[in-house]
Short mmCIF file of C-alpha atoms in Angstrom, two decimals:
data_model
loop_
_atom_site.label_atom_id
_atom_site.label_comp_id
_atom_site.label_asym_id
_atom_site.label_seq_id
_atom_site.Cartn_x
_atom_site.Cartn_y
_atom_site.Cartn_z
CA MET S 1 -68.90 84.48 -27.33
CA THR S 2 -65.95 86.64 -28.31
CA ILE S 3 -65.40 87.71 -24.69
CA ARG S 4 -65.55 84.09 -23.50
CA VAL S 5 -62.92 83.00 -26.05
CA PHE S 6 -60.72 85.93 -25.06
CA LEU S 7 -60.95 85.01 -21.39
CA GLN S 8 -60.17 81.37 -22.16
CA ARG S 9 -57.10 82.37 -24.17
CA ALA S 10 -56.00 84.77 -21.47
CA GLY S 11 -56.45 82.01 -18.88
CA LYS S 12 -54.26 79.58 -20.84
CA SER S 13 -51.58 82.23 -21.24
CA SER S 14 -51.64 82.95 -17.52
CA ILE S 15 -51.37 79.25 -16.74
CA ARG S 16 -48.32 79.00 -18.99
CA ARG S 17 -46.66 81.92 -17.20
CA ILE S 18 -47.38 80.37 -13.80
CA ALA S 19 -45.96 77.04 -14.94
CA VAL S 20 -42.77 78.70 -16.15
CA LEU S 21 -42.40 80.54 -12.85
CA LEU S 22 -42.89 77.31 -10.89
CA VAL S 23 -40.20 75.55 -12.93
CA CYS S 24 -37.78 78.42 -12.24
CA VAL S 25 -38.58 78.38 -8.53
CA LEU S 26 -38.10 74.62 -8.30
CA ALA S 27 -34.83 74.83 -10.22
CA LEU S 28 -33.50 77.53 -7.93
CA GLY S 29 -34.67 75.58 -4.90
CA GLY S 30 -32.81 72.52 -6.18
CA CYS S 31 -29.61 74.55 -6.49
CA ASP S 32 -29.98 75.74 -2.92
CA ARG S 33 -30.29 72.19 -1.65
CA GLY S 34 -26.98 71.20 -3.25
CA THR S 35 -26.24 67.90 -4.97
CA PRO S 36 -29.31 65.62 -5.06
CA LEU S 37 -29.18 62.23 -3.37
CA ALA S 38 -28.06 59.35 -5.57
CA LEU S 39 -30.61 56.53 -5.69
CA VAL S 40 -28.93 53.25 -4.76
CA LYS S 41 -30.53 49.81 -4.99
CA ALA S 42 -29.71 47.46 -2.12
CA VAL S 43 -28.53 43.95 -3.05
CA ALA S 44 -28.64 41.46 -0.18
CA ALA S 45 -26.42 38.40 0.10
CA GLY S 46 -28.03 35.25 -1.26
CA VAL S 47 -30.90 37.05 -3.02
CA PRO S 48 -31.07 36.20 -6.76
CA ALA S 49 -30.87 39.05 -9.26
CA LEU S 50 -33.97 39.70 -11.35
CA ASP S 51 -32.03 40.26 -14.59
CA PRO S 52 -28.78 38.30 -14.32
CA PHE S 53 -26.21 37.66 -17.04
CA PHE S 54 -25.76 34.12 -15.75
CA ASP S 55 -28.18 31.56 -14.31
CA GLU S 56 -27.75 31.80 -10.54
CA ASN S 57 -28.84 28.21 -10.01
CA SER S 58 -25.85 26.81 -11.93
CA GLY S 59 -23.37 27.25 -9.06
CA LEU S 60 -21.21 30.01 -10.48
CA GLY S 61 -20.69 31.61 -7.07
CA LYS S 62 -21.85 31.41 -3.49
CA ASP S 63 -22.33 34.23 -0.98
CA ALA S 64 -21.58 33.89 2.73
CA GLN S 65 -23.07 35.23 5.94
CA VAL S 66 -20.70 38.00 7.06
CA ALA S 67 -21.42 40.79 9.53
CA SER S 68 -20.49 44.17 8.07
CA ARG S 69 -17.53 45.77 9.80
CA PRO S 70 -17.30 49.47 10.72
CA VAL S 71 -15.28 51.60 8.33
CA ARG S 72 -13.03 54.59 9.08
CA GLY S 73 -13.49 56.60 5.91
CA SER S 74 -16.05 55.83 3.20
CA LEU S 75 -13.45 55.78 0.39
CA GLN S 76 -10.87 53.02 0.71
CA GLN S 77 -8.24 51.98 -1.80
CA GLY S 78 -8.20 48.44 -3.15
CA ASP S 79 -5.03 47.37 -1.34
CA THR S 80 -6.32 48.26 2.14
CA PRO S 81 -5.36 45.34 4.43
CA GLY S 82 -8.42 43.41 5.57
CA LEU S 83 -10.77 45.20 3.16
CA TYR S 84 -11.83 41.85 1.72
CA GLY S 85 -12.38 38.39 3.17
CA GLY S 86 -11.66 34.87 2.06
CA SER S 87 -12.72 31.34 2.84
CA LYS S 88 -11.34 27.83 2.85
CA GLN S 89 -14.24 26.88 0.58
CA PRO S 90 -13.08 26.54 -3.06
CA THR S 91 -16.54 27.31 -4.47
CA VAL S 92 -16.69 31.04 -3.69
CA CYS S 93 -16.51 31.82 -7.40
CA ASP S 94 -16.04 29.45 -10.34
CA VAL S 95 -14.07 31.59 -12.78
CA GLU S 96 -13.61 28.79 -15.30
CA LYS S 97 -17.35 28.22 -15.55
CA LEU S 98 -17.94 31.93 -16.19
CA LYS S 99 -15.21 31.92 -18.85
CA GLN S 100 -16.78 28.94 -20.64
CA PHE S 101 -20.18 30.61 -20.60
CA LEU S 102 -18.98 33.95 -22.00
CA THR S 103 -16.83 32.34 -24.73
CA ASP S 104 -19.61 30.02 -25.90
CA PRO S 105 -20.80 31.27 -29.34
CA ARG S 106 -24.41 30.72 -28.25
CA ASN S 107 -23.94 33.47 -25.63
CA ASP S 108 -22.24 35.95 -27.95
CA GLN S 109 -24.82 38.72 -27.41
CA LYS S 110 -24.42 38.51 -23.65
CA ALA S 111 -20.63 38.40 -24.01
CA GLN S 112 -20.65 41.58 -26.09
CA ALA S 113 -22.82 43.43 -23.57
CA TRP S 114 -20.69 42.11 -20.69
CA ALA S 115 -17.45 43.21 -22.34
CA ARG S 116 -18.78 46.68 -23.20
CA ALA S 117 -19.76 47.26 -19.56
CA LEU S 118 -16.13 46.59 -18.55
CA THR S 119 -14.69 48.54 -21.53
CA ILE S 120 -12.90 45.54 -23.02
CA SER S 121 -13.33 43.62 -26.27
CA THR S 122 -14.85 40.15 -26.35
CA ASP S 123 -11.59 38.54 -27.45
CA ARG S 124 -9.99 39.79 -24.23
CA ILE S 125 -12.57 38.16 -21.93
CA PRO S 126 -10.50 35.00 -21.15
CA ASP S 127 -7.34 36.96 -20.34
CA TYR S 128 -9.31 39.49 -18.30
CA LEU S 129 -10.95 36.77 -16.20
CA ASP S 130 -7.58 35.06 -15.63
CA ARG S 131 -6.35 38.21 -13.85
CA LEU S 132 -9.33 38.50 -11.48
CA THR S 133 -9.33 37.22 -7.89
CA PRO S 134 -12.36 35.88 -5.94
CA VAL S 135 -13.01 37.46 -2.53
CA LEU S 136 -15.87 38.06 -0.09
CA LEU S 137 -16.99 41.55 0.92
CA ARG S 138 -16.38 42.48 4.58
CA HIS S 139 -18.14 45.86 4.26
CA ASP S 140 -21.43 46.97 2.71
CA THR S 141 -19.94 48.21 -0.55
CA LEU S 142 -21.16 50.73 -3.14
CA VAL S 143 -20.66 49.76 -6.81
CA LYS S 144 -22.07 50.46 -10.24
CA ASN S 145 -23.91 47.24 -11.03
CA HIS S 146 -25.37 46.04 -14.34
CA ASP S 147 -28.50 44.10 -15.22
CA TYR S 148 -28.95 42.30 -18.53
CA LYS S 149 -32.06 43.65 -20.26
CA LYS S 150 -33.05 43.39 -23.94
CA GLY S 151 -29.54 42.47 -25.04
CA LYS S 152 -27.82 45.30 -23.20
CA ALA S 153 -26.00 45.88 -19.93
CA VAL S 154 -28.10 48.40 -18.00
CA PRO S 155 -26.07 50.20 -15.31
CA TYR S 156 -27.39 51.22 -11.90
CA ASP S 157 -25.86 52.16 -8.56
CA SER S 158 -26.18 49.48 -5.92
CA LEU S 159 -25.09 48.65 -2.39
CA LEU S 160 -23.77 45.09 -2.04
CA GLN S 161 -24.17 43.54 1.39
CA ALA S 162 -21.12 42.22 3.22
CA GLY S 163 -20.70 38.51 2.48
CA ILE S 164 -21.39 38.77 -1.26
CA ALA S 165 -18.77 36.99 -3.40
CA ILE S 166 -17.14 39.11 -6.09
CA LEU S 167 -14.14 39.11 -8.40
CA ILE S 168 -11.67 42.00 -8.04
CA ASP S 169 -8.99 43.22 -10.45
CA ALA S 170 -5.27 43.72 -9.85
CA GLN S 171 -5.91 47.12 -8.20
CA GLY S 172 -8.55 45.77 -5.83
CA ARG S 173 -11.61 47.14 -7.64
CA PRO S 174 -14.84 45.11 -7.77
CA ALA S 175 -15.24 43.68 -11.28
CA VAL S 176 -17.84 40.88 -11.27
CA LYS S 177 -20.63 39.70 -8.93
CA CYS S 178 -19.96 35.99 -8.71
CA SER S 179 -23.42 34.47 -8.26
CA CYS S 180 -24.90 36.03 -11.42
CA GLY S 181 -21.85 37.10 -13.45
CA ASN S 182 -23.03 40.71 -13.59
CA PRO S 183 -20.17 43.13 -14.36
CA LEU S 184 -19.29 45.75 -11.72
CA ARG S 185 -17.64 49.14 -11.98
CA PRO S 186 -16.53 51.59 -9.25
CA PHE S 187 -19.21 53.77 -7.67
CA ALA S 188 -18.58 57.31 -8.91
CA GLY S 189 -20.97 59.32 -6.76
CA ASP S 190 -20.71 61.02 -3.38
CA THR S 191 -20.79 58.29 -0.74
CA ILE S 192 -22.33 60.73 1.75
CA ARG S 193 -25.31 61.73 -0.40
CA ILE S 194 -27.07 58.44 -1.16
CA SER S 195 -30.61 57.15 -0.77
CA VAL S 196 -30.66 53.35 -0.45
CA ARG S 197 -33.78 51.51 -1.58
CA PHE S 198 -34.65 48.02 -0.35
CA GLU S 199 -36.93 46.32 -2.87
CA ASP S 200 -37.35 43.25 -5.11
CA GLY S 201 -36.86 40.86 -2.20
CA ASN S 202 -33.84 42.68 -0.81
CA GLN S 203 -34.94 43.51 2.71
CA GLU S 204 -32.91 45.73 5.03
CA TRP S 205 -30.36 43.44 6.62
CA LYS S 206 -29.33 43.27 10.24
CA GLY S 207 -26.53 45.69 11.08
CA TYR S 208 -27.13 47.95 8.07
CA ASP S 209 -25.80 51.46 8.70
CA ARG S 210 -25.93 53.98 5.86
CA SER S 211 -23.12 56.02 7.43
CA SER S 212 -20.80 53.01 7.40
CA VAL S 213 -20.67 52.01 3.74
CA VAL S 214 -17.55 51.96 1.62
CA ALA S 215 -16.65 52.62 -2.01
CA VAL S 216 -13.41 51.23 -3.40
CA ARG S 217 -10.88 53.30 -5.29
CA PRO S 218 -8.03 51.65 -7.23
CA ALA S 219 -4.82 50.87 -5.40
CA PRO S 220 -2.00 53.22 -6.50
CA ARG S 221 0.04 50.27 -7.78
CA PRO S 222 -0.89 46.87 -9.24
CA LEU S 223 -0.91 44.13 -6.64
CA GLU S 224 0.83 40.78 -6.66
CA LYS S 225 -1.06 39.43 -3.65
CA ILE S 226 -4.34 40.21 -1.92
CA THR S 227 -4.29 40.00 1.88
CA LEU S 228 -7.62 38.72 3.17
CA VAL S 229 -9.21 37.78 6.48
CA ASP S 230 -10.91 34.41 6.78
CA VAL S 231 -14.57 35.23 7.35
CA GLU S 232 -15.05 32.03 9.34
CA ASP S 233 -11.93 32.43 11.50
CA THR S 234 -10.77 36.05 11.82
CA ASP S 235 -7.52 34.95 13.49
CA ARG S 236 -6.51 33.44 10.16
CA GLY S 237 -5.21 35.68 7.40
CA ILE S 238 -4.96 34.64 3.76
CA SER S 239 -2.33 35.83 1.29
CA ARG S 240 -3.76 35.11 -2.15
CA PRO S 241 -1.77 35.68 -5.37
CA VAL S 242 -3.68 37.86 -7.84
CA GLY S 243 -5.44 35.81 -10.49
CA THR S 244 -5.74 32.65 -8.36
CA SER S 245 -8.80 31.14 -6.72
CA GLY S 246 -7.32 29.72 -3.53
CA ALA S 247 -5.10 26.86 -4.64
CA LYS S 248 -1.95 28.91 -3.96
CA ASP S 249 -3.10 30.57 -0.75
CA ALA S 250 -0.70 31.02 2.17
CA THR S 251 -1.89 31.82 5.67
CA PHE S 252 -0.72 34.01 8.52
CA ASP S 253 -1.79 34.95 12.03
CA THR S 254 -3.81 38.17 12.07
CA ARG S 255 -3.16 38.52 15.82
CA GLU S 256 0.54 39.19 15.26
CA LYS S 257 1.20 42.72 16.49
CA ARG S 258 2.42 45.54 14.24
CA ALA S 259 3.77 48.79 15.65
CA VAL S 260 2.26 52.04 14.34
CA PRO S 261 5.12 53.93 12.62
CA ASN S 262 5.95 57.57 13.27
CA LEU S 263 4.07 59.34 10.47
CA ALA S 264 3.97 62.97 11.67
CA GLY S 265 5.13 65.21 8.83
CA ALA S 266 4.69 62.56 6.14
CA THR S 267 2.24 63.09 3.29
CA PHE S 268 -1.05 61.22 3.42
CA GLY S 269 0.03 59.07 0.47
CA GLN S 270 3.32 58.15 2.11
CA ALA S 271 1.62 57.41 5.43
CA ARG S 272 -1.03 55.24 3.79
CA ARG S 273 1.59 53.19 1.92
CA SER S 274 3.66 52.78 5.07
CA LEU S 275 0.63 51.47 6.97
CA THR S 276 -0.37 49.17 4.10
CA ASP S 277 3.09 47.62 4.01
CA LYS S 278 2.78 46.89 7.73
CA GLY S 279 -0.66 45.31 7.34
CA LEU S 280 -2.57 48.24 8.88
CA ALA S 281 -5.43 50.26 7.38
CA ALA S 282 -5.43 54.05 7.00
CA GLY S 283 -8.49 55.84 8.35
CA TYR S 284 -9.58 59.47 8.23
CA ASP S 285 -12.37 61.67 9.59
CA SER S 286 -12.95 64.06 6.67
CA GLU S 287 -15.89 63.57 4.30
CA GLY S 288 -13.61 62.93 1.34
CA LEU S 289 -10.33 61.10 0.85
CA PRO S 290 -7.50 63.52 1.77
CA PRO S 291 -5.14 64.48 -1.08
CA ASP S 292 -2.02 62.34 -1.29
CA ASP S 293 0.24 65.32 -0.56
CA ALA S 294 -1.68 66.56 2.50
CA ARG S 295 0.63 66.58 5.53
CA VAL S 296 -0.10 64.21 8.40
CA THR S 297 -0.09 66.01 11.75
CA ALA S 298 -1.00 63.17 14.13
CA THR S 299 -2.08 59.52 14.33
CA ASP S 300 -4.57 57.76 16.55
CA PRO S 301 -3.34 55.57 18.15
CA PRO S 302 0.09 57.23 18.41
CA ALA S 303 3.35 55.89 17.04
CA GLY S 304 4.61 52.76 18.77
CA THR S 305 1.15 51.34 19.55
CA GLU S 306 0.86 47.68 18.57
CA LEU S 307 -2.18 46.56 16.56
CA GLY S 308 -3.39 43.42 14.83
CA PHE S 309 -3.68 42.94 11.07
CA GLY S 310 -6.12 45.23 9.26
CA GLN S 311 -6.83 47.50 12.22
CA TYR S 312 -7.32 51.19 11.47
CA VAL S 313 -4.89 54.00 12.24
CA MET S 314 -6.64 57.35 12.05
CA LEU S 315 -4.62 60.00 10.21
CA SER S 316 -5.14 63.70 10.93
CA VAL S 317 -3.95 65.94 8.11
CA ALA S 318 -3.27 69.66 7.89
CA GLY S 319 -6.46 71.48 7.00
CA ASP S 320 -8.52 68.28 7.43
CA SER S 321 -9.89 68.64 3.91
CA GLY S 322 -10.78 65.93 1.47
CA SER S 323 -12.29 65.35 -1.93
CA PRO S 324 -15.77 63.75 -1.83
CA ASP S 325 -15.09 61.81 -5.04
CA GLY S 326 -11.75 60.49 -3.82
CA SER S 327 -9.69 62.43 -6.35
CA THR S 328 -6.13 62.96 -5.18
CA THR S 329 -4.67 64.57 -8.26
CA ALA S 330 -5.17 68.20 -7.28
CA PRO S 331 -2.56 69.15 -4.66
CA PRO S 332 -3.37 71.66 -1.93
CA PRO S 333 -1.68 75.06 -1.95
CA THR S 334 2.01 74.74 -1.21
CA THR S 335 3.35 75.94 2.13
CA THR S 336 6.92 76.44 1.04
CA ALA S 337 6.59 79.58 -1.10
CA PRO S 338 8.77 82.47 0.18
CA PRO S 339 6.93 85.48 1.58
CA GLN S 340 6.26 88.39 -0.70
CA SER S 341 8.27 91.54 -0.06
CA SER S 342 6.24 94.28 1.55
CA THR S 343 6.74 98.01 1.57
CA SER S 344 5.02 98.39 4.91
CA GLU S 345 6.78 95.72 6.97
CA PRO S 346 10.16 96.56 8.48
CA PRO S 347 12.91 93.91 8.38
CA THR S 348 13.16 91.41 11.21
CA PRO S 349 15.99 92.26 13.60
CA GLY S 350 18.71 89.83 14.49
CA PRO S 351 19.95 86.90 12.42
CA GLY S 352 16.41 85.57 11.84
CA THR S 353 16.66 82.40 13.93
CA GLY S 354 14.32 83.30 16.74
CA SER S 355 11.03 82.48 15.00
CA GLY S 356 11.19 78.72 15.61
CA PRO S 357 10.49 75.89 13.13
CA GLY S 358 7.72 76.33 10.63
CA SER S 359 6.29 75.07 7.40
CA GLY S 360 7.22 77.87 5.08
CA SER S 361 5.44 80.86 6.66
CA PRO S 362 7.65 83.91 7.40
CA PRO S 363 8.55 84.61 11.05
CA PRO S 364 6.56 87.45 12.64
CA SER S 365 8.26 90.83 12.71
CA SER S 366 9.79 91.73 16.07
CA ALA S 367 10.92 95.26 15.27
CA PRO S 368 9.74 97.74 17.94
CA PRO S 369 7.30 100.43 16.90
CA SER S 370 9.95 103.09 17.61
CA SER S 371 12.17 101.79 14.79
CA ALA S 372 10.06 103.41 12.06
CA PRO S 373 12.32 105.70 9.99
CA PRO S 374 11.63 109.42 9.69
CA SER S 375 10.06 110.81 6.60
CA SER S 376 13.40 111.91 5.13
CA GLY S 377 14.44 108.25 4.55
CA PRO S 378 18.00 106.87 4.28
CA PRO S 379 20.58 108.51 2.02
CA PRO S 380 20.38 107.30 -1.57
CA GLY S 381 22.46 104.18 -2.24
CA SER S 382 23.27 103.55 1.42
CA ALA S 383 22.82 100.12 3.04
CA PRO S 384 21.66 99.52 6.61
CA PRO S 385 24.47 99.01 9.11
CA PRO S 386 25.18 95.36 9.95
CA SER S 387 23.26 93.79 12.87
CA SER S 388 21.29 96.99 13.32
CA GLY S 389 17.76 96.75 14.63
CA SER S 390 16.66 99.77 12.60
CA PRO S 391 17.83 101.26 9.30
CA SER S 392 16.73 104.75 10.38
CA PRO S 393 19.29 107.61 10.46
CA PRO S 394 19.38 109.82 13.56
CA PRO S 395 17.13 112.85 13.64
CA SER S 396 18.15 115.86 11.53
CA GLY S 397 20.88 117.93 13.09
CA SER S 398 22.49 115.11 15.06
CA PRO S 399 25.86 113.66 14.10
CA GLN S 400 25.43 110.34 12.28
CA THR S 401 26.97 107.32 13.92
CA THR S 402 28.28 104.23 12.17
CA SER S 403 28.08 101.90 15.14
CA SER S 404 24.99 100.02 16.35
CA PRO S 405 22.58 102.70 17.61
CA PRO S 406 21.64 102.72 21.27
CA ALA S 407 18.07 102.24 22.35
CA VAL S 408 15.88 105.13 21.23
CA THR S 409 14.95 107.30 24.18
CA THR S 410 12.73 109.79 22.41
CA ALA S 411 9.72 109.19 20.27
CA PRO S 412 10.28 109.47 16.49
CA PRO S 413 8.50 112.21 14.59
CA GLU S 414 4.83 111.38 14.11
CA THR S 415 3.92 114.37 11.90
CA THR S 416 4.09 112.59 8.57
CA GLY S 417 2.19 109.61 7.30
CA ALA S 418 4.78 108.48 4.80
CA PRO S 419 5.36 104.72 4.92
CA PRO S 420 8.82 103.28 5.52
CA PRO S 421 10.99 103.00 2.41
CA PRO S 422 11.04 99.62 0.60
CA GLU S 423 13.52 97.17 2.08
CA THR S 424 13.60 94.73 -0.80
CA THR S 425 17.44 94.70 -0.92
CA SER S 426 18.03 94.20 2.76
CA ALA S 427 15.43 91.63 3.81
CA PRO S 428 17.00 89.02 6.06
CA ALA S 429 17.02 85.47 4.86
CA THR S 430 14.09 83.46 6.11
CA SER S 431 13.73 79.73 6.35
CA THR S 432 11.07 78.55 3.93
CA ALA S 433 11.64 74.82 3.87
CA PRO S 434 9.16 72.91 6.03
CA VAL S 435 10.68 71.11 8.95
CA THR S 436 9.18 67.69 8.54
CA SER S 437 10.11 64.18 9.33
CA GLU S 438 9.77 62.16 6.16
CA PRO S 439 9.28 58.41 6.49
CA PRO S 440 11.43 56.16 4.34
CA THR S 441 10.23 56.26 0.76
CA SER S 442 11.20 52.72 0.04
CA GLU S 443 8.32 50.32 0.07
CA PRO S 444 9.18 47.08 1.84
CA ALA S 445 7.83 43.93 0.35
CA ALA S 446 4.86 42.35 2.03
CA GLU S 447 5.62 39.65 4.59
CA GLU S 448 5.70 36.23 3.12
CA PRO S 449 3.47 33.90 5.15
CA THR S 450 5.00 30.62 6.08
CA GLU S 451 1.98 28.39 6.56
CA SER S 452 0.28 26.78 3.58
CA ALA S 453 -3.50 26.95 3.17
CA THR S 454 -6.02 24.21 3.19
CA VAL S 455 -7.94 24.38 -0.07
#
């Protein structure tokens, strides 16, 4: 009996050790695989939410049938021309009805949960809603959605199908899903590493492409107008003042051509703003949004090409790096720092103008190998002769000349391994400022449309 108990105890101890080892192995394996996929719940247009804040049958909002458009960069800022769509229909989103519901004392618990999800207080709900603008999605869009469960707003990542009606704030960020009133926040994950689940009546829709979804980052400046494309007539553009629902819309022709500006040498932020002001969208090929101060090296199509409203101009940037989360606050290493002085690099001969334009890197040394000074070095306190290709004195025993030395016809002594003396006081001036073509920094006002809308 004693032996049996001992074996049983030993077996349990062994099992515990094995379990601990398995946990460690799995943890290490997870690290090797990198960031895990974010689980995202698909939300199809016209499909009622299971846990809405607002009764979807009361006509608060109405989705539309819109084919998702391809995107050129999964992170787009909220002022991107053509990012959102509009409609002549005035019932896309009834903001007044939502305001009445959330300010009704009988719905105070829902109002508190709704306000907390958007990080505002309940007394600010009316003013907050007055500054939102109804639009229709033109892309399958990642957001942080919220269900209403047991008196609380429960967040979850979701993918909203193109055609869903939403309210956006003054920086173009999704704020409310119109049909159910559920609050929305920006998607904060990696748009590349997602796993989309279709469930609860949300079947995979026609044209769905996981590699062509978009997440919206705030526009760098508050907007006065949102430029939309009519989802029923893509030749018709809509200029909608922020905080209005369509009554003050003006229209314009999206087919009007806009020339791609010359953006080579501009920063990504400057190039993006220049394109936005012209009614063109900035695209990129990197996995993350390039930093604002990354230098643009080329555009596709090239400068001078004429495009319609909202069409993409692909921007190539130096290094072609980007931040997966869309952060643009950390600048890349500067390219204008002067080169460090070196004790092993001889000075560049001539006036230093033969290296061509650059972006801050020192010109390559062109001193011939035979210009290395002998081991005795220059006399103390002496300076190299002007316009001389080598600071070396003549070999010992030869009369010293003060004029520019002729070409060396004999090999210098090779018997010592002493490095050349430091030349920190005689380094020629080098050009460190990047030779770039900066676009105008002024931001022209958006074109005022001349045709009034039909509400």
